[in-house]
PDB file of C-alpha atoms and ligand atoms in Angstrom:
ATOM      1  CA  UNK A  25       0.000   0.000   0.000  1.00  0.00           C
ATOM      2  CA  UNK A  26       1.527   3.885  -0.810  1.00  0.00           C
ATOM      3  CA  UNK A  27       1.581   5.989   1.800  1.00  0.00           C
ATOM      4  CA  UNK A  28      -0.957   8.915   0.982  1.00  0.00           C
ATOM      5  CA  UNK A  29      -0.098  11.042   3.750  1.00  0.00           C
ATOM      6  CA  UNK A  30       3.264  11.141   6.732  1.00  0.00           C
ATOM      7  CA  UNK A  31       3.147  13.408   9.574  1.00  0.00           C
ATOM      8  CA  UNK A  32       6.746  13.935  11.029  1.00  0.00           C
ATOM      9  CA  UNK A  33       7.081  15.168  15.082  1.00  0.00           C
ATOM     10  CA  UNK A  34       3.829  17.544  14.575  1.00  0.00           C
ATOM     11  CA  UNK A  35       3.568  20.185  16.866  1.00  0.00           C
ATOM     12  CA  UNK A  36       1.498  23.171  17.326  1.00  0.00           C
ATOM     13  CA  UNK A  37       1.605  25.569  20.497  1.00  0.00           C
ATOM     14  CA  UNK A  38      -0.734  29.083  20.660  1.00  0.00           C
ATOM     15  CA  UNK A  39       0.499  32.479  21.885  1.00  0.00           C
ATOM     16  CA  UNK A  40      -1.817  34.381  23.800  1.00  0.00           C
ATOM     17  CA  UNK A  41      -1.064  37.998  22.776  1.00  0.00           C
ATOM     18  CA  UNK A  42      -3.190  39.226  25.552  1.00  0.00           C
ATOM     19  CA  UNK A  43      -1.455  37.309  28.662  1.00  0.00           C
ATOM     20  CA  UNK A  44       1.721  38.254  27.800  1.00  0.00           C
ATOM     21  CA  UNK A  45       2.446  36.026  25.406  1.00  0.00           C
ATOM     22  CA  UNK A  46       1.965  32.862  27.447  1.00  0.00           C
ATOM     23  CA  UNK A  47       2.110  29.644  25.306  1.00  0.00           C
ATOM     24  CA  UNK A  48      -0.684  27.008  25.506  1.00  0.00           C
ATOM     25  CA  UNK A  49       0.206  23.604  24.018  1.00  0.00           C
ATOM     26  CA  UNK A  50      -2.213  22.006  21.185  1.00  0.00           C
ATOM     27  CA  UNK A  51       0.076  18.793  19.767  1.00  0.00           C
ATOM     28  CA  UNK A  52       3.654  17.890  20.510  1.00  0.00           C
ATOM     29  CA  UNK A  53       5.402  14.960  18.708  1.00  0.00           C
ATOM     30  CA  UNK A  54       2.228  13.881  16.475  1.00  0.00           C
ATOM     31  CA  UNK A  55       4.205  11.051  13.686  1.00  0.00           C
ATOM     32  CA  UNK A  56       2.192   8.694  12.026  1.00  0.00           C
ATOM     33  CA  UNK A  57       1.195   7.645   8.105  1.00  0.00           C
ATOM     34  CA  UNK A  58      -1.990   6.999   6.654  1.00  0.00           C
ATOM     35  CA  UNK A  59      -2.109   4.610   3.869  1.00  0.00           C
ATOM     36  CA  UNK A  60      -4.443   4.393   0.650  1.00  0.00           C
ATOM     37  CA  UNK A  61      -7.488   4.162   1.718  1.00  0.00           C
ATOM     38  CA  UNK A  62      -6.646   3.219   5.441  1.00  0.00           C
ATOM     39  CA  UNK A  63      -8.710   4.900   8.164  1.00  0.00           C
ATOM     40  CA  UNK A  64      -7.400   5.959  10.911  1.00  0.00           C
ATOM     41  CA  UNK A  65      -9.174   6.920  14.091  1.00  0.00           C
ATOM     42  CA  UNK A  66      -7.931   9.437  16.797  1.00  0.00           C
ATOM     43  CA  UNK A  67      -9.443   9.786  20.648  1.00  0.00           C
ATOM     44  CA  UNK A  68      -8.707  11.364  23.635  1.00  0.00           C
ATOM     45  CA  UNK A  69     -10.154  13.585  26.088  1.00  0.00           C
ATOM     46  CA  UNK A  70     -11.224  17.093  25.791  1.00  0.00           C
ATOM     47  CA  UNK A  71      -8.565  19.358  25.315  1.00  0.00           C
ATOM     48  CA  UNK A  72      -6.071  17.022  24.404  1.00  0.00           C
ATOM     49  CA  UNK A  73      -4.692  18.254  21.308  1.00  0.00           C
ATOM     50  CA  UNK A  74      -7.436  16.094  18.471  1.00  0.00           C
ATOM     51  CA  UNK A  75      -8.665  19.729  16.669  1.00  0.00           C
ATOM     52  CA  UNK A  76      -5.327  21.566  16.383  1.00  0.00           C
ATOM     53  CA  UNK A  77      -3.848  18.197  14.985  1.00  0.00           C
ATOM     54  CA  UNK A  78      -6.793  17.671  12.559  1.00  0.00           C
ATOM     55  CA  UNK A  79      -6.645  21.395  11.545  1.00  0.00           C
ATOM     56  CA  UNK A  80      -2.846  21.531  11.245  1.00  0.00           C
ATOM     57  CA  UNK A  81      -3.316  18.666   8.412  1.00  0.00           C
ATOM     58  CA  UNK A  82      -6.142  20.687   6.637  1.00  0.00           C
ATOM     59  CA  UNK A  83      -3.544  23.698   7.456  1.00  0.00           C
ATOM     60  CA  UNK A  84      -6.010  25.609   9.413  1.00  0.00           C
ATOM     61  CA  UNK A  85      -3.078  25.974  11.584  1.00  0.00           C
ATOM     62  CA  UNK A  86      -0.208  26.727  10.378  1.00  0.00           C
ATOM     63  CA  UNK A  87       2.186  24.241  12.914  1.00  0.00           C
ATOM     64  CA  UNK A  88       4.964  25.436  14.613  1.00  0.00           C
ATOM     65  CA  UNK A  89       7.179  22.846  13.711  1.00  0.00           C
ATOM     66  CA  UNK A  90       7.299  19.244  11.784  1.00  0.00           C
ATOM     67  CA  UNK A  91       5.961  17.923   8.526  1.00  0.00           C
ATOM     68  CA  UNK A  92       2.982  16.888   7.225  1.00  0.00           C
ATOM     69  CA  UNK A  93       3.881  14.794   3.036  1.00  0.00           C
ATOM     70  CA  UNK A  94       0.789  14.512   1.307  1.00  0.00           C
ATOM     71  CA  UNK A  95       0.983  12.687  -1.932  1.00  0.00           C
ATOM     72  CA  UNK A  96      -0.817  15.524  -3.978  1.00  0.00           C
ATOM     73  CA  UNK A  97      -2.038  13.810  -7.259  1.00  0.00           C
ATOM     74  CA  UNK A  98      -1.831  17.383  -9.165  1.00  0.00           C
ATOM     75  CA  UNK A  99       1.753  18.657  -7.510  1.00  0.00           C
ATOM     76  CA  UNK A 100       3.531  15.213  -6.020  1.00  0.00           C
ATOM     77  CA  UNK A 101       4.627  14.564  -2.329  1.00  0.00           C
ATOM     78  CA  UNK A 102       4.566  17.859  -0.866  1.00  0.00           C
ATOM     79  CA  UNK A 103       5.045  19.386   2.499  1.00  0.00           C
ATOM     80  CA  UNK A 104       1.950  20.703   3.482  1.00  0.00           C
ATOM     81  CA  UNK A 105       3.215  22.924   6.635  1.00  0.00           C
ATOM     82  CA  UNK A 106       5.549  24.739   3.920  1.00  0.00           C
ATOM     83  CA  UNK A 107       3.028  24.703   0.506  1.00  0.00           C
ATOM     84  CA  UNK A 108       1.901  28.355  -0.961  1.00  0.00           C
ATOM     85  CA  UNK A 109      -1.698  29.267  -0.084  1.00  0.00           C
ATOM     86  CA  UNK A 110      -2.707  29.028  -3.579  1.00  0.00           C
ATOM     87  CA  UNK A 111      -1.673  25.193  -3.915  1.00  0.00           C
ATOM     88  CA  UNK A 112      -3.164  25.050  -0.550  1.00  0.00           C
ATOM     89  CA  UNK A 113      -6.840  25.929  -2.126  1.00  0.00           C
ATOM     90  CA  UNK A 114      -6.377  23.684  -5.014  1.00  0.00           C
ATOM     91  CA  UNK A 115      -6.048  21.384  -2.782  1.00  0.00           C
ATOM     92  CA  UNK A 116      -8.467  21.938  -0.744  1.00  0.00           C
ATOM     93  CA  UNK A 117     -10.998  21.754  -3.976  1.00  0.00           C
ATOM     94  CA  UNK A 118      -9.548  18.878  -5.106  1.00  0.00           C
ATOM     95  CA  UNK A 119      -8.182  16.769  -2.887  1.00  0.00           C
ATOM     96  CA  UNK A 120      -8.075  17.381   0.863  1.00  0.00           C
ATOM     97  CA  UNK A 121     -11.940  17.271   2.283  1.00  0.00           C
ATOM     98  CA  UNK A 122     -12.736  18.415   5.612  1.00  0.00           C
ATOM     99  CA  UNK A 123     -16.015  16.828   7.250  1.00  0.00           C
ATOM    100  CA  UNK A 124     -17.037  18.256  11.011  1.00  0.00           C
ATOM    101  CA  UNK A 125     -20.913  18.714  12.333  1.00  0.00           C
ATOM    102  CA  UNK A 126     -20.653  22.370  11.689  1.00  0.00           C
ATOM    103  CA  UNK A 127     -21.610  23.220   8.164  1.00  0.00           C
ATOM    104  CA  UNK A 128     -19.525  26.306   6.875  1.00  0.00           C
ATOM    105  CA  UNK A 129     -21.652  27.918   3.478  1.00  0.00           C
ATOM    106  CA  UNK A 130     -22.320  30.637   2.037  1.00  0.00           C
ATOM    107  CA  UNK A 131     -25.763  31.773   3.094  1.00  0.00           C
ATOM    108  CA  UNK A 132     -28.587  31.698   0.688  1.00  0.00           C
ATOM    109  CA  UNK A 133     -27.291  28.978  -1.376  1.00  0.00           C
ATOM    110  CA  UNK A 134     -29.622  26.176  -1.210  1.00  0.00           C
ATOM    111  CA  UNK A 135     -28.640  22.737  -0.694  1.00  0.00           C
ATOM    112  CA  UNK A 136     -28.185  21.316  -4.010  1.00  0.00           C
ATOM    113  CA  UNK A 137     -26.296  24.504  -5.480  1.00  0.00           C
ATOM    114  CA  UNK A 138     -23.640  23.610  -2.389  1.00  0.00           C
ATOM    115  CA  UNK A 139     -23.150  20.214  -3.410  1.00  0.00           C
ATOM    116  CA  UNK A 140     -23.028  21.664  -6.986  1.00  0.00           C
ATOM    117  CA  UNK A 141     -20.524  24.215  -6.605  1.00  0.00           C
ATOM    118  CA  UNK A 142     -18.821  22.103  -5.016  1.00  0.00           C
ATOM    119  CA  UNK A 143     -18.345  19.860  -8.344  1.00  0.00           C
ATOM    120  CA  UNK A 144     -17.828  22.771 -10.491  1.00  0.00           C
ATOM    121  CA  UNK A 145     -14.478  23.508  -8.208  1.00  0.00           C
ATOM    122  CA  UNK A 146     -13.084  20.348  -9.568  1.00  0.00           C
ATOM    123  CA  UNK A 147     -13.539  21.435 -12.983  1.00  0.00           C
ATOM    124  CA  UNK A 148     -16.174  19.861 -13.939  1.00  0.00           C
ATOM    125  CA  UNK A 149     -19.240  21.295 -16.425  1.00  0.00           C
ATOM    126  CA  UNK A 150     -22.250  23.282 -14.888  1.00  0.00           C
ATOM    127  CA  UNK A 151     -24.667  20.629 -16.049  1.00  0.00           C
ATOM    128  CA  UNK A 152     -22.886  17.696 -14.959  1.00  0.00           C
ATOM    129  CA  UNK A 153     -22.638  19.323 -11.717  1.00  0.00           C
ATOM    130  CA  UNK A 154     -26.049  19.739 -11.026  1.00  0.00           C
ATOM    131  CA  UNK A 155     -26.842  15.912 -12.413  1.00  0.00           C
ATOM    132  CA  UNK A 156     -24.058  14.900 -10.067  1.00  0.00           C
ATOM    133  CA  UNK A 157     -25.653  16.478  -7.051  1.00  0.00           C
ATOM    134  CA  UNK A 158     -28.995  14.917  -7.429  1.00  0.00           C
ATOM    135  CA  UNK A 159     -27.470  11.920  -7.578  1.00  0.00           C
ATOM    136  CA  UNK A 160     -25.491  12.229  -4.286  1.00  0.00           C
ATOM    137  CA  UNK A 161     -28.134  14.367  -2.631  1.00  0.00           C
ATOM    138  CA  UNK A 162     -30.521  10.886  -3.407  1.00  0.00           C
ATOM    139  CA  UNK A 163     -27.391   8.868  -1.863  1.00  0.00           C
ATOM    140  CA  UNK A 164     -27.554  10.738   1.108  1.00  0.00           C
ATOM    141  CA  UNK A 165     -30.937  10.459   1.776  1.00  0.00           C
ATOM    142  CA  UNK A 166     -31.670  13.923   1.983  1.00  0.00           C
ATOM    143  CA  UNK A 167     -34.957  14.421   1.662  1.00  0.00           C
ATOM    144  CA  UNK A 168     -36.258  16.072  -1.875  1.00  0.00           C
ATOM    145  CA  UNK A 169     -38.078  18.833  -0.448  1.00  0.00           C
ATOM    146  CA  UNK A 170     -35.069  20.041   1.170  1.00  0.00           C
ATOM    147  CA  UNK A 171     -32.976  20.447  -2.285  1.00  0.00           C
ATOM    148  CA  UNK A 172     -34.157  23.827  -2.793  1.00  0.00           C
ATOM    149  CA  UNK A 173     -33.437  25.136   0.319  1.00  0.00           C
ATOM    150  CA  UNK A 174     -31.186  26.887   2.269  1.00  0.00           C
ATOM    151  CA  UNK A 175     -29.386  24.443   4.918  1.00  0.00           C
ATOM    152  CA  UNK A 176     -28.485  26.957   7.610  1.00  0.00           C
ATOM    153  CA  UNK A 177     -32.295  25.279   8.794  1.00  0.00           C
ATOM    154  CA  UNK A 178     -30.884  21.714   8.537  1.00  0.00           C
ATOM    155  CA  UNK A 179     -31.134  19.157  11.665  1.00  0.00           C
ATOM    156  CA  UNK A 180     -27.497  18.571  12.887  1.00  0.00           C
ATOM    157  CA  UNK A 181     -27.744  14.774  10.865  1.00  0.00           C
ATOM    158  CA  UNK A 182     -28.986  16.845   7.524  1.00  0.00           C
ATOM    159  CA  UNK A 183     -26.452  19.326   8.070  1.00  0.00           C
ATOM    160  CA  UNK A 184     -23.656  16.336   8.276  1.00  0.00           C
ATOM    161  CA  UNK A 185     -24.783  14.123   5.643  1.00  0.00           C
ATOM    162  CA  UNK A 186     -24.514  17.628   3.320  1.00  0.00           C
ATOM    163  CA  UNK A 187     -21.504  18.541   4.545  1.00  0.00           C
ATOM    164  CA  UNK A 188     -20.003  14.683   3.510  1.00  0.00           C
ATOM    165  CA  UNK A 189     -22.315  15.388   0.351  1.00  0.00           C
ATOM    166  CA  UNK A 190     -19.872  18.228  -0.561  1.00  0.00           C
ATOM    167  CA  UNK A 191     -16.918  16.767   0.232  1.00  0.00           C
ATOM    168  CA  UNK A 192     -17.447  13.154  -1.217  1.00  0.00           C
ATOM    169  CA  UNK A 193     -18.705  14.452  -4.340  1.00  0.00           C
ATOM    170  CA  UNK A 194     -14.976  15.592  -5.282  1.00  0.00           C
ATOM    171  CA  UNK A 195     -13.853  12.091  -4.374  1.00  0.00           C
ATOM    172  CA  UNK A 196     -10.543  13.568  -2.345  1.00  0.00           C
ATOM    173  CA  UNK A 197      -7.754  11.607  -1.766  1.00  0.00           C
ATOM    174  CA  UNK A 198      -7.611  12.436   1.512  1.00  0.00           C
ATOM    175  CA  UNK A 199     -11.083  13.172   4.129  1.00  0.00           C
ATOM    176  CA  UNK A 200     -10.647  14.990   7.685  1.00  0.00           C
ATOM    177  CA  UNK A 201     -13.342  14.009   9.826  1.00  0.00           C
ATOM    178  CA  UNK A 202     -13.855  15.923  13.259  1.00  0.00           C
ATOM    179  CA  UNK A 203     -16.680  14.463  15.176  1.00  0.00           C
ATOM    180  CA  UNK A 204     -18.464  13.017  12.112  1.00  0.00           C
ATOM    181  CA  UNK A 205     -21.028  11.026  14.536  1.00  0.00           C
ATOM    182  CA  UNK A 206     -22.187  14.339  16.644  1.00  0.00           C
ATOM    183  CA  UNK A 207     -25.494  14.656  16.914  1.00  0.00           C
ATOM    184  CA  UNK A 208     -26.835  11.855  15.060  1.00  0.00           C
ATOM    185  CA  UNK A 209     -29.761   9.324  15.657  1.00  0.00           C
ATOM    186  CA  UNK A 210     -28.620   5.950  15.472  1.00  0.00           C
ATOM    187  CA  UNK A 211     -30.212   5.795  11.579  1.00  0.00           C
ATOM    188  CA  UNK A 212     -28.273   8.310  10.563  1.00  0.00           C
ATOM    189  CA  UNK A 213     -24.990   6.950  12.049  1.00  0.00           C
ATOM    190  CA  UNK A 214     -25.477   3.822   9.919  1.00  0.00           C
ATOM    191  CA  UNK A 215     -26.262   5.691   7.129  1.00  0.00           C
ATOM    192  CA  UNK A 216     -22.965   7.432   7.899  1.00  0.00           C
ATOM    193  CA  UNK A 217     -20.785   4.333   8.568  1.00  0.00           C
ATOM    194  CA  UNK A 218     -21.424   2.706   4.977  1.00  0.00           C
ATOM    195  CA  UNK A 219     -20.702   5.935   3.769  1.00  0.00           C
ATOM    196  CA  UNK A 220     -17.330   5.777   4.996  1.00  0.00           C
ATOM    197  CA  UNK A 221     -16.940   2.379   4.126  1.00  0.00           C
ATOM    198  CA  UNK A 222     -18.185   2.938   0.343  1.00  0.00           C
ATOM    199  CA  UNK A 223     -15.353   5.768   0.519  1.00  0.00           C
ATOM    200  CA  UNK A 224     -12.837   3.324   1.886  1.00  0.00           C
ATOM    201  CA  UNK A 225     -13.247   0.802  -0.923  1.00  0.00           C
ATOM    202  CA  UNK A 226     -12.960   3.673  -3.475  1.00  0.00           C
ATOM    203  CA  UNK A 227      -9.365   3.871  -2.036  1.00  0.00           C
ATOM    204  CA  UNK A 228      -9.739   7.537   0.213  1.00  0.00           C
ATOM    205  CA  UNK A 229      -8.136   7.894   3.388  1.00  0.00           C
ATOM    206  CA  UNK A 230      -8.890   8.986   5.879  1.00  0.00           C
ATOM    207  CA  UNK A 231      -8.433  10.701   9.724  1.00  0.00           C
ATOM    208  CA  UNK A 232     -11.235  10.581  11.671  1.00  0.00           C
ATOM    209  CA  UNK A 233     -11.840  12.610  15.444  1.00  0.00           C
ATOM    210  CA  UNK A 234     -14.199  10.344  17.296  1.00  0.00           C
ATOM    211  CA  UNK A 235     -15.771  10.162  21.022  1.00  0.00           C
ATOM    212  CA  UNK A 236     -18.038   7.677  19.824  1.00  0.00           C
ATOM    213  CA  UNK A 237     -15.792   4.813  20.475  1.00  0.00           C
ATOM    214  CA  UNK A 238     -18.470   2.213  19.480  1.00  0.00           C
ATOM    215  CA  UNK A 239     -18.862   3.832  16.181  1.00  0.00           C
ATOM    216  CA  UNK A 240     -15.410   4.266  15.682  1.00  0.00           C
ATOM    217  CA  UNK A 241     -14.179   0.630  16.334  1.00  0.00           C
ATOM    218  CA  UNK A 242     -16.391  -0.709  13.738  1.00  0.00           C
ATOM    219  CA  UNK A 243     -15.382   1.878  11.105  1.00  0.00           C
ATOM    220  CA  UNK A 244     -11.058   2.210  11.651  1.00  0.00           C
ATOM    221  CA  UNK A 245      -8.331   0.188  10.602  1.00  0.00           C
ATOM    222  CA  UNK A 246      -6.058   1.759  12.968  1.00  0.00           C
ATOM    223  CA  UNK A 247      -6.647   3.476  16.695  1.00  0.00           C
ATOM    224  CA  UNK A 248      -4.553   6.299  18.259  1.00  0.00           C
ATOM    225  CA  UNK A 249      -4.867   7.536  21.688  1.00  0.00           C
ATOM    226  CA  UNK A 250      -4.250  11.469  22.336  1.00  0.00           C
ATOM    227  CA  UNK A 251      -2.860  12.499  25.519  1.00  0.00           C
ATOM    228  CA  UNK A 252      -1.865  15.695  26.342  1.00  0.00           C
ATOM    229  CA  UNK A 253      -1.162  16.652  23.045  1.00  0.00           C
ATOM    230  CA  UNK A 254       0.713  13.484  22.231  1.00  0.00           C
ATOM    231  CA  UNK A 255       0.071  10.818  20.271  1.00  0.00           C
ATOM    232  CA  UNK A 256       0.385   7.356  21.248  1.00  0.00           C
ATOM    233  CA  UNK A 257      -1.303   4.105  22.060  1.00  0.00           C
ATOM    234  CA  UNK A 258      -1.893   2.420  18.734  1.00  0.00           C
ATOM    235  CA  UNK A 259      -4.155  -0.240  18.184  1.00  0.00           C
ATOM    236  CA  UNK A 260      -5.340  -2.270  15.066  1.00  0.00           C
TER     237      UNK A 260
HETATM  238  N1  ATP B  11      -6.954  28.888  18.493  1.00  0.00           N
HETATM  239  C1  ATP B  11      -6.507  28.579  19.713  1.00  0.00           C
HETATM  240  N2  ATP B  11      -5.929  29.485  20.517  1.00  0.00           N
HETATM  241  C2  ATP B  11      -5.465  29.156  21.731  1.00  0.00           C
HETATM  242  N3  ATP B  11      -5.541  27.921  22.260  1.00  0.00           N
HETATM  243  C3  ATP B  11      -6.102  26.968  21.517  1.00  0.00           C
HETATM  244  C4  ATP B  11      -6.630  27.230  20.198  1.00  0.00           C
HETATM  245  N4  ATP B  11      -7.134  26.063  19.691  1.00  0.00           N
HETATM  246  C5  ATP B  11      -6.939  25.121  20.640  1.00  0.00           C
HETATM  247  N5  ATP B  11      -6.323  25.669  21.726  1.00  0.00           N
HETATM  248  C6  ATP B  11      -5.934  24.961  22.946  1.00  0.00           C
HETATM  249  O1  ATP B  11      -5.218  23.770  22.577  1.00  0.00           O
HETATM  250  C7  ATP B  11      -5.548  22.699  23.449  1.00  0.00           C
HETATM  251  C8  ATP B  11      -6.083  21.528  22.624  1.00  0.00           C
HETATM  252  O2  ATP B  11      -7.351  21.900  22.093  1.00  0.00           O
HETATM  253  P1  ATP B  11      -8.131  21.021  20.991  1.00  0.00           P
HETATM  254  O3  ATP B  11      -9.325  21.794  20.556  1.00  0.00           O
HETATM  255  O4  ATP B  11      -7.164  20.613  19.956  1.00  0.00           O
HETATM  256  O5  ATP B  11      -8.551  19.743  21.867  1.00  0.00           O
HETATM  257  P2  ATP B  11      -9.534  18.548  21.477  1.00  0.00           P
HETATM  258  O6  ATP B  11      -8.847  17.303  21.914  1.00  0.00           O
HETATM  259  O7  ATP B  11      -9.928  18.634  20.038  1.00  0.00           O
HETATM  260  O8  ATP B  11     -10.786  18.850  22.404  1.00  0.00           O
HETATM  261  P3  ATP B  11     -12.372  18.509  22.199  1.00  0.00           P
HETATM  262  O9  ATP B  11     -12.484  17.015  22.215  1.00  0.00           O
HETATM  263  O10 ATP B  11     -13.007  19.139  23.405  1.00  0.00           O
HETATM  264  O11 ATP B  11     -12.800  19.151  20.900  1.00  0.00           O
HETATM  265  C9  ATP B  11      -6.567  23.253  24.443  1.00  0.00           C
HETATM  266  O12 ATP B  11      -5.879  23.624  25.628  1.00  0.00           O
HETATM  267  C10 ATP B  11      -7.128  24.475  23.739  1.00  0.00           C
HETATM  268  O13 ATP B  11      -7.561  25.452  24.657  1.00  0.00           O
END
């Protein structure tokens, strides 16, 4: 199996401008690889570091030190703590999905046009796009009265199944889930899990933030513990 993505001694610490410049800790030492089409799954208490990891890898955050190789089908293996923004959003169209409960669109755009646009960003034709869309929308099992509107109204398992809508629809190489389980009825959560399974046949990997440890073990193929900010604790 090709390694998709290697994170090298991760860290991340925050400067509080307004204490002085005390420094809080996010991550510290974060190394581990993610395969084609592996999943890997990442717990740990509150506070312990899971966000500022997850968002250094979607470069969120820029880390303070350490590497993160993606294997970028567009540009090669490429650092992505040291790539130029504008690769960065090419990426990000193309490649990289991020997945968390919060949906983050533009208001007024109604559900289909998100999923939509969201196809036309990988360069593909306006009317293709909005055939594509239906046909995921269907897949999702969001219900047809809600095309045509706006999703700021969505329940939290509409506004997740949308938000993996957009995101699968570009069929990255690489998904970031944070929390993808929050707030879901146990329907929707199976819904979700052959989702992700569907995408791990199709060969995307993926890093997954989880406090539903039920959900999670039947999903991963590899378990990491956070603690502190540090990674550790792997199981398979
Ligand atoms: N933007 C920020 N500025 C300052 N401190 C931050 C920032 N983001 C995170 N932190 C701090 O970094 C530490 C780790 O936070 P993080 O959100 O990564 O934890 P988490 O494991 O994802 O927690 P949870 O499970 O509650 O979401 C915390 O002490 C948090 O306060």
């Amino acid at each position: 199996m090709s390694k998709v993505l290697e994170v090298l001694d991760l860290q991340k610490s925050f400067t509080l401008h307004e204490f002085d410049g005390k420094r809080i800790l996010g991550c510290k030492g974060v190394s581990f690889s993610v395969d084609e089409g592996e999943f890997v799954g990442i717990t740990g208490k509150s506070g312990s570091g899971k966000s500022t990891m997850l968002k250094c890898l979607y470069r969120t955050y820029l880390p303070t030190s350490g590497e993160v190789w993606f294997v970028s089908e567009r540009f090669g293996r490429i650092d992505l703590t040291r790539t130029p923004e504008r690769q960065i959003s090419t990426i990000r169209r193309r490649e990289i999905g991020y997945v968390s409960q919060f949906l983050n669109v533009l208001p007024r755009v109604t559900a289909h046009d998100v999923v939509a646009n969201s196809l036309v960003e990988t360069g593909v034709d306006e009317d293709t796009a909005h055939e594509g869309a239906a046909a995921i929308l269907s897949h999702f099992q969001i219900p047809k009265n809600l095309w045509n509107a706006y999703p700021h109204n969505f329940s939290g398992g509409e506004k997740l199944r949308l938000n993996l809508a957009k995101e699968m629809v570009k069929q990255p190489r690489l998904l970031l889930l944070d929390e993808p389980t929050a707030s879901l009825d146990n329907a929707s959560k199976e819904l979700v899990k052959d989702i992700l399974n569907e995408l791990k046949r199709s060969g995307t990997s993926m890093v997954g933030i989880f406090h539903d440890l039920d959900f999670m073990e039947q999903t991963v193929d590899t378990h990491y513990k956070m603690n502190q900010g540090v990674l550790g604790g792997v199981t398979v």
